[in-house]
mmCIF file of C-alpha atoms in Angstrom:
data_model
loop_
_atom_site.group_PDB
_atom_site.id
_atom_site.type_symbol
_atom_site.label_atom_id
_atom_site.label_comp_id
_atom_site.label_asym_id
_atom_site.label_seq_id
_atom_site.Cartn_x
_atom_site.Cartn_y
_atom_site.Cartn_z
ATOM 1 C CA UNK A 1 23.318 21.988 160.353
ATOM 2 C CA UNK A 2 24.872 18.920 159.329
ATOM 3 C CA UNK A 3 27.466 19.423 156.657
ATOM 4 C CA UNK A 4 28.438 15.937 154.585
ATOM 5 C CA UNK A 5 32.485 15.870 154.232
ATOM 6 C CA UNK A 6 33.391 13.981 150.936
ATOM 7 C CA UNK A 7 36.307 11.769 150.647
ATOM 8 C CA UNK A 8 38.664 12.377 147.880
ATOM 9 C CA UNK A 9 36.602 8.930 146.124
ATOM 10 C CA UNK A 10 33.193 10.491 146.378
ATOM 11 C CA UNK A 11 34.818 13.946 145.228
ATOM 12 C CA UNK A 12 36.086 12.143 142.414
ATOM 13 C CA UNK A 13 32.866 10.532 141.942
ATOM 14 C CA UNK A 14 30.834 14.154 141.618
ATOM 15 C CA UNK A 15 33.761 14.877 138.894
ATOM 16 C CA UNK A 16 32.587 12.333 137.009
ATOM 17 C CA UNK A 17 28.790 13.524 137.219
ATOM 18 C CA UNK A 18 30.003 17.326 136.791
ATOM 19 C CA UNK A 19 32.122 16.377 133.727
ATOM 20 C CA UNK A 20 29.018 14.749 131.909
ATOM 21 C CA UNK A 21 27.062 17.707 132.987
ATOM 22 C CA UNK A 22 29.056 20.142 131.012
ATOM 23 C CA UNK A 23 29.351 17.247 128.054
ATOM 24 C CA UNK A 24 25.064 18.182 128.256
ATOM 25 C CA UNK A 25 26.014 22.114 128.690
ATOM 26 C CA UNK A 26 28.209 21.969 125.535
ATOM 27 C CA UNK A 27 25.597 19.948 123.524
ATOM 28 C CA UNK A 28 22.554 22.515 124.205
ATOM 29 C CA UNK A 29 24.848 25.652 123.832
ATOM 30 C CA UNK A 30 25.080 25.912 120.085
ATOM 31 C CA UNK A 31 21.027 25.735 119.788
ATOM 32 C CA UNK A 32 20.551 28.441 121.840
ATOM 33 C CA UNK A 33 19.986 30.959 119.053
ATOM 34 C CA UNK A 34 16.799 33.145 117.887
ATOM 35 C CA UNK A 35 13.942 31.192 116.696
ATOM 36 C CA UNK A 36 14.478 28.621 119.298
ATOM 37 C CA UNK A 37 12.149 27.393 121.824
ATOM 38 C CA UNK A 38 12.494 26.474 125.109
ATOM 39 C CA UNK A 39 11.629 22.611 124.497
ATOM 40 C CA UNK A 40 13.858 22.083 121.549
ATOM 41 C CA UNK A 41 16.565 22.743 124.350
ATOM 42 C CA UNK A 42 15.389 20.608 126.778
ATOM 43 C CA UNK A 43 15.193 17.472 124.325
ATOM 44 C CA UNK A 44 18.871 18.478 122.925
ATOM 45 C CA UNK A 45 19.420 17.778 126.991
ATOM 46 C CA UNK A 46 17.115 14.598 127.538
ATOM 47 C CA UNK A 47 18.859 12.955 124.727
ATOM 48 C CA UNK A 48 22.239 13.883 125.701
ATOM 49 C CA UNK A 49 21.993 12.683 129.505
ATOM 50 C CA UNK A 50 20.479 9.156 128.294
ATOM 51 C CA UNK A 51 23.560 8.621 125.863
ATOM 52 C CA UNK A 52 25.521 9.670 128.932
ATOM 53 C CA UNK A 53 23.937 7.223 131.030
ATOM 54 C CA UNK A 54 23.314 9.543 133.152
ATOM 55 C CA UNK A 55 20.016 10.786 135.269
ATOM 56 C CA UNK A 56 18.229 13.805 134.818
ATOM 57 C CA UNK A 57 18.068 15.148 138.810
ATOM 58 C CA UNK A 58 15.548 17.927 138.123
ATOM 59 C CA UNK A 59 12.659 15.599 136.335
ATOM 60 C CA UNK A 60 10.843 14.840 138.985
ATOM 61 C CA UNK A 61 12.187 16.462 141.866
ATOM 62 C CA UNK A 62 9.141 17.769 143.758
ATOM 63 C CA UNK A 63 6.966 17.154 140.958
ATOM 64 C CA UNK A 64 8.867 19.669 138.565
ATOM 65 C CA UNK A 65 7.990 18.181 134.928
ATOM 66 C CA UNK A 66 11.391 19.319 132.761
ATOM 67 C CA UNK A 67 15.407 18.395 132.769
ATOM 68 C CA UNK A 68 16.172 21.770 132.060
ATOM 69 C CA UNK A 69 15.554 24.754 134.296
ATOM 70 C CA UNK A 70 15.140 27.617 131.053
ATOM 71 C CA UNK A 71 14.578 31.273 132.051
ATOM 72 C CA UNK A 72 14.238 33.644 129.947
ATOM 73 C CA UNK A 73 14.532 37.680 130.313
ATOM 74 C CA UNK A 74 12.977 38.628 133.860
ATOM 75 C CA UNK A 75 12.366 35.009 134.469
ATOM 76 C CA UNK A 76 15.206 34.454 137.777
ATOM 77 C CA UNK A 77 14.857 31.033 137.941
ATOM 78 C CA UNK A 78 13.061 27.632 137.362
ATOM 79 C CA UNK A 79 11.128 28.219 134.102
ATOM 80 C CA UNK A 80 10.139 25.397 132.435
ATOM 81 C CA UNK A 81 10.831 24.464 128.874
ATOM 82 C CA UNK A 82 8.169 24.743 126.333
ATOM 83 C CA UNK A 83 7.491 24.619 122.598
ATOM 84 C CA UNK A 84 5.668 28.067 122.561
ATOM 85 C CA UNK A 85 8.611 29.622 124.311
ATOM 86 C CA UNK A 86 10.386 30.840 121.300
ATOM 87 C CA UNK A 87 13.907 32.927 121.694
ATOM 88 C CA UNK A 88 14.466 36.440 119.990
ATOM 89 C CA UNK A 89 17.231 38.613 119.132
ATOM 90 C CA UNK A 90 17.768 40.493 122.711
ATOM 91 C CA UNK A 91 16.669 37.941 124.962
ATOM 92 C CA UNK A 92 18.331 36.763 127.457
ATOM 93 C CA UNK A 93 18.609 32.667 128.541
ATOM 94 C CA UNK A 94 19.713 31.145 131.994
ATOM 95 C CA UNK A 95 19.528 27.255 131.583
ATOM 96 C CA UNK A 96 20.083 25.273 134.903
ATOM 97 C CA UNK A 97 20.451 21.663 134.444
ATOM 98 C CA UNK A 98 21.733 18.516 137.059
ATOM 99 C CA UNK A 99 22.685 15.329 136.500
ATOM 100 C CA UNK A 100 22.850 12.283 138.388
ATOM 101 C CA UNK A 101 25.647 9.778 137.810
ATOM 102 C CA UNK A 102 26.858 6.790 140.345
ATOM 103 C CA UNK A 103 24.572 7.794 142.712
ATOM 104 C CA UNK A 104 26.334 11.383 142.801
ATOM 105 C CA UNK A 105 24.930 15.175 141.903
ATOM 106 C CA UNK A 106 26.412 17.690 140.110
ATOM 107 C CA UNK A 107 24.546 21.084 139.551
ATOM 108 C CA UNK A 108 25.579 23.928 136.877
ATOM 109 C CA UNK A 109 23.812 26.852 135.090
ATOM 110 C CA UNK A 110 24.668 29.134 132.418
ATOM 111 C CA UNK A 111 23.021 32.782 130.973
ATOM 112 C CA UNK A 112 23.063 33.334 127.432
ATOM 113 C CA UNK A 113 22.798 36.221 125.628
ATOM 114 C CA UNK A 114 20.194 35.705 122.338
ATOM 115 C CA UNK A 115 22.000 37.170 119.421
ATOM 116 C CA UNK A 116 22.665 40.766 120.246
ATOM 117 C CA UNK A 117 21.177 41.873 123.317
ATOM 118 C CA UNK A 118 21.739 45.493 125.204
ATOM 119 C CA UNK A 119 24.819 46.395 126.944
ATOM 120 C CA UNK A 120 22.659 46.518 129.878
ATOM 121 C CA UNK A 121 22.047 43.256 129.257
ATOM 122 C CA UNK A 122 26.178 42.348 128.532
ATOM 123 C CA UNK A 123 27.125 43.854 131.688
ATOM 124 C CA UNK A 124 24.540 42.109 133.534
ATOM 125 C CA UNK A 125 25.981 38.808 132.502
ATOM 126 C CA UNK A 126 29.469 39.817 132.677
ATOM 127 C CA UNK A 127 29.110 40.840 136.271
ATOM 128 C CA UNK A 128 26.993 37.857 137.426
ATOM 129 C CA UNK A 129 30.268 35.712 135.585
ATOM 130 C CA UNK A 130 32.425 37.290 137.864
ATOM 131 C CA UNK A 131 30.707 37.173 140.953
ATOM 132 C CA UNK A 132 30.630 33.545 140.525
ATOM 133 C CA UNK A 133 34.269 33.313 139.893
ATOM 134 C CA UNK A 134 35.206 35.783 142.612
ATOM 135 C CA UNK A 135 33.032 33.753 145.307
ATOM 136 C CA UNK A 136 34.913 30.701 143.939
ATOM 137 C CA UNK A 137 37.726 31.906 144.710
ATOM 138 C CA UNK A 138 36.541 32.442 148.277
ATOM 139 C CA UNK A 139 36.187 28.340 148.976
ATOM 140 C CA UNK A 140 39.659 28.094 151.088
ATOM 141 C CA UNK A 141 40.017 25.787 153.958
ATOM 142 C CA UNK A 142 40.011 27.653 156.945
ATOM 143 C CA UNK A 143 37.715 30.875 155.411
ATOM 144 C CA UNK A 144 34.345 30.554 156.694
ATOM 145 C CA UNK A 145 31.166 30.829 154.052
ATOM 146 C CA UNK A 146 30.236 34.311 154.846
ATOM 147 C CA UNK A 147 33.421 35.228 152.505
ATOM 148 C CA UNK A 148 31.745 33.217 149.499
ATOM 149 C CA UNK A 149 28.592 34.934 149.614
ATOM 150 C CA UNK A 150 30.166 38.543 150.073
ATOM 151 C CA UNK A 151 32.142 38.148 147.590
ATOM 152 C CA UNK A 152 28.976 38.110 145.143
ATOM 153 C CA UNK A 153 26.875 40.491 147.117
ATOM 154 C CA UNK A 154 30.066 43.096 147.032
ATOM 155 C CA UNK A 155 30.855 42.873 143.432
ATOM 156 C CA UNK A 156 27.020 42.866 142.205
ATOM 157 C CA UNK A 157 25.690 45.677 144.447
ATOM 158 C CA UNK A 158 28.703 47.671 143.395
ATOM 159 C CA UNK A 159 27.849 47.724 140.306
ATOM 160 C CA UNK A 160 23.930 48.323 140.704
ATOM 161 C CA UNK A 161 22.485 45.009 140.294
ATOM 162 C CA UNK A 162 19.916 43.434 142.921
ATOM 163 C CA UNK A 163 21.278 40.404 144.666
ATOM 164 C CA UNK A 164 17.934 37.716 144.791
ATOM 165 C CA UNK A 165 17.826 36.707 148.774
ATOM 166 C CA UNK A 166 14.948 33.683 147.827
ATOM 167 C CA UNK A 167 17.220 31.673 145.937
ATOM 168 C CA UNK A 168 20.019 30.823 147.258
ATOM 169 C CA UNK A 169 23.311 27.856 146.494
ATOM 170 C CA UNK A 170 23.654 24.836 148.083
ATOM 171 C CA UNK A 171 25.983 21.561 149.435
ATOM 172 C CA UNK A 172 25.620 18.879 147.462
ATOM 173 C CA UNK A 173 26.487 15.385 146.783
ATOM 174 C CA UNK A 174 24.422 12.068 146.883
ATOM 175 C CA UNK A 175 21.297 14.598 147.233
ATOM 176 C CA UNK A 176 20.801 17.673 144.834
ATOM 177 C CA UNK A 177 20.787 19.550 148.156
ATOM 178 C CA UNK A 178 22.686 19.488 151.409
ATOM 179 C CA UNK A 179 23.534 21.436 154.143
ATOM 180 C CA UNK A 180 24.677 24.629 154.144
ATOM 181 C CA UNK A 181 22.964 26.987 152.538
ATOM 182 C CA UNK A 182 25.058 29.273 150.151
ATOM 183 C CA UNK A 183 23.719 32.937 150.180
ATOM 184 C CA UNK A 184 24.808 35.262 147.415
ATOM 185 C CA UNK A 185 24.588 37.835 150.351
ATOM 186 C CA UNK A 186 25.832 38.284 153.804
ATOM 187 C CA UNK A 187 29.120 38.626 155.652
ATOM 188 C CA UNK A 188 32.757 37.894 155.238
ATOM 189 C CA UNK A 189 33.887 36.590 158.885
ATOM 190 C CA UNK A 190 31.339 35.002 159.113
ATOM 191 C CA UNK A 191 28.920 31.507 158.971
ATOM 192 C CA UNK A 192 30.441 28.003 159.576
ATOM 193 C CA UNK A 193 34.564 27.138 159.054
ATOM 194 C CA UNK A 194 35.114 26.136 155.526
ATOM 195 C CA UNK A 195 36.999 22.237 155.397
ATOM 196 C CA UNK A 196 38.546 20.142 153.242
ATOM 197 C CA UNK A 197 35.404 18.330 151.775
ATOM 198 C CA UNK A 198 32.422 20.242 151.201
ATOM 199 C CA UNK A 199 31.281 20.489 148.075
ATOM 200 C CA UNK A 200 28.708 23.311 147.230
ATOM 201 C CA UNK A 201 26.765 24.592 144.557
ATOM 202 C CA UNK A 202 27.489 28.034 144.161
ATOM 203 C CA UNK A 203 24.762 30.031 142.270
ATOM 204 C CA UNK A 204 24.712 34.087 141.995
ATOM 205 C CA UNK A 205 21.051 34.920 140.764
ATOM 206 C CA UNK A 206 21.421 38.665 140.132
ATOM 207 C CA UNK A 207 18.854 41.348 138.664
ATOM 208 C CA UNK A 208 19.499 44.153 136.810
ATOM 209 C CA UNK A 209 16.797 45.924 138.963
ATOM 210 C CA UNK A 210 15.722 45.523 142.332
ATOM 211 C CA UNK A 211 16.639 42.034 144.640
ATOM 212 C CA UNK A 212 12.574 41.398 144.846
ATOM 213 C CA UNK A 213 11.240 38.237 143.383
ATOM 214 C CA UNK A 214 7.580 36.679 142.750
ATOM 215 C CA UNK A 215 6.563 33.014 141.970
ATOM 216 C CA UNK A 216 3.914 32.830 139.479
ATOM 217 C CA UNK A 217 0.587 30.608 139.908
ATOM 218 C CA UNK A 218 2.568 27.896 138.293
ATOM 219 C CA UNK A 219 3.875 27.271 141.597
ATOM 220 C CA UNK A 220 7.736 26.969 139.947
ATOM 221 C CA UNK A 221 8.762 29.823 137.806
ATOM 222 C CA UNK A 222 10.531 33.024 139.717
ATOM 223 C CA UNK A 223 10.370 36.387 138.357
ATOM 224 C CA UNK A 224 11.036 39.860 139.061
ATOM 225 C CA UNK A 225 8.884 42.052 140.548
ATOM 226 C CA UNK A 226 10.220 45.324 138.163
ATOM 227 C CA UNK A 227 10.431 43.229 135.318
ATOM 228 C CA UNK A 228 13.999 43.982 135.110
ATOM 229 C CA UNK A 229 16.354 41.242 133.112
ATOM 230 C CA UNK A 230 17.612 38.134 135.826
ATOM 231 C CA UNK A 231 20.890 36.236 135.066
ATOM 232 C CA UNK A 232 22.023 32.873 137.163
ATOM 233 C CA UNK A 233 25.893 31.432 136.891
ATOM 234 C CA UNK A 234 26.200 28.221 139.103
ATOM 235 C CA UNK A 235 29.246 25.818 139.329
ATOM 236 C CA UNK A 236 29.599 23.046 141.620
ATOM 237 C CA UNK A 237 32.724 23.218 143.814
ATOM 238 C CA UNK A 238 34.516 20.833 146.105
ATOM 239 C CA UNK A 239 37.011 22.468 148.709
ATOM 240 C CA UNK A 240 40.046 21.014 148.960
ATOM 241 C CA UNK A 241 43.584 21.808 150.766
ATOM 242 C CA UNK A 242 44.935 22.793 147.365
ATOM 243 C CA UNK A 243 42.131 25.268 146.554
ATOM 244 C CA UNK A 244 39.016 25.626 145.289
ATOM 245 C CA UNK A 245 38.015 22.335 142.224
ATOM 246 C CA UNK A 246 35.181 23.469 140.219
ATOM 247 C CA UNK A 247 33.592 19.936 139.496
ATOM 248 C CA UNK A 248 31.750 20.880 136.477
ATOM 249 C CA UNK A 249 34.150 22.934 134.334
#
């Protein structure tokens, strides 16, 4: 495993790429409403990362077709936007998008509710939130990355929800992803030393049901096996010796 260690330029570099990548968060959030599709989203996004000047770093990647990642209900992760997808009152939304500026990635997703949905549903997201936060809070020099990822597993499973093992977070910088891996499972103690440096992509992709997941024949989109709602909170963080920066805040 060969972890990349940014210097405070490239750091500030992959602010700059996370701070347009919320500017394209912001601009889709206030479409996401009933009687939406899927693809008016992603063109809210296409247009918003070319007047940005910046790169969509999904299109493309591995032959996936879409700037957005747009999941809806049991859907965990990579769905792909489309103009028959429409939202309805209840649904729920996770919406992954990267962008690529300078050379640099940033990486952040975000789960909706759809009007108003069940408090099922509310906790769901509420708790997924949290976990992300709490496992942010984790990324201290010196901790080691076991602590990130049981920080999500701990606060999820405590509260009922299946932690997804398929999917997991992510280093990143001048490729969407580096080494390590970022589990949303395992344990505190334990994994490689955290330093000054690493930036990661930290993703909790939690289900409401069971942890099991299923990809279907269109070779991208991940569901859940008991059909049970899926929500997905990602930020991308840099470690530093003054704490934790979330890069795309």
């Amino acid at each position: 495993m060969a972890i990349m260690i940014k210097t405070a330029q490239e750091i500030e570099k992959m602010r700059i790429s996370g701070k347009a990548l919320r500017q394209v968060h912001n601009a889709i959030a206030p479409h996401v409403v009933p009687g939406a599709s899927t693809m008016d989203l992603e063109e809210i996004a296409v247009k918003k990362i070319a007047e940005l000047g910046a790169i969509a770093a999904f299109k493309g990647y591995h032959g996936y077709p879409s700037a957005l990642c747009t999941s809806v209900n049991n859907e965990v992760v990579h769905g792909m936007p489309n103009a028959k997808r429409i939202l309805a009152e209840g649904d729920i939304l996770s919406i992954d998008c990267g962008v690529i500026i300078d050379g640099y990635y940033s990486d952040a997703a975000v789960t909706y509710p759809i009007g108003k949905v069940s408090a099922e549903a509310t906790k769901l997201l509420d708790v997924t939130k949290a976990s992300l936060e709490k496992a942010i809070e984790q990324c201290q020099v010196g901790g080691r990355l076991g602590d990130v990822s049981a920080a999500v597993q701990e606060l999820c499973e405590a509260e009922g929800f299946g932690v997804v093992r398929e999917f997991v977070g992510h280093g990143i910088g001048r490729a969407m992803h580096e080494d390590p891996q970022v589990p949303n499972f395992g344990a505190a103690g334990k994994g490689p030393r955290l330093k000054a440096g690493m930036v990661l992509a930290i993703e909790p992709m939690i289900n409401a049901g069971g942890p099991e997941v299923r990809v279907l024949k269109d070779g991208w989109t991940a569901v859940t096996i008991d059909g049970s709602y899926s929500a997905h909170f990602e930020h991308t963080v840099a470690i530093t010796k003054d704490g934790p920066q979330v890069l795309t805040r």
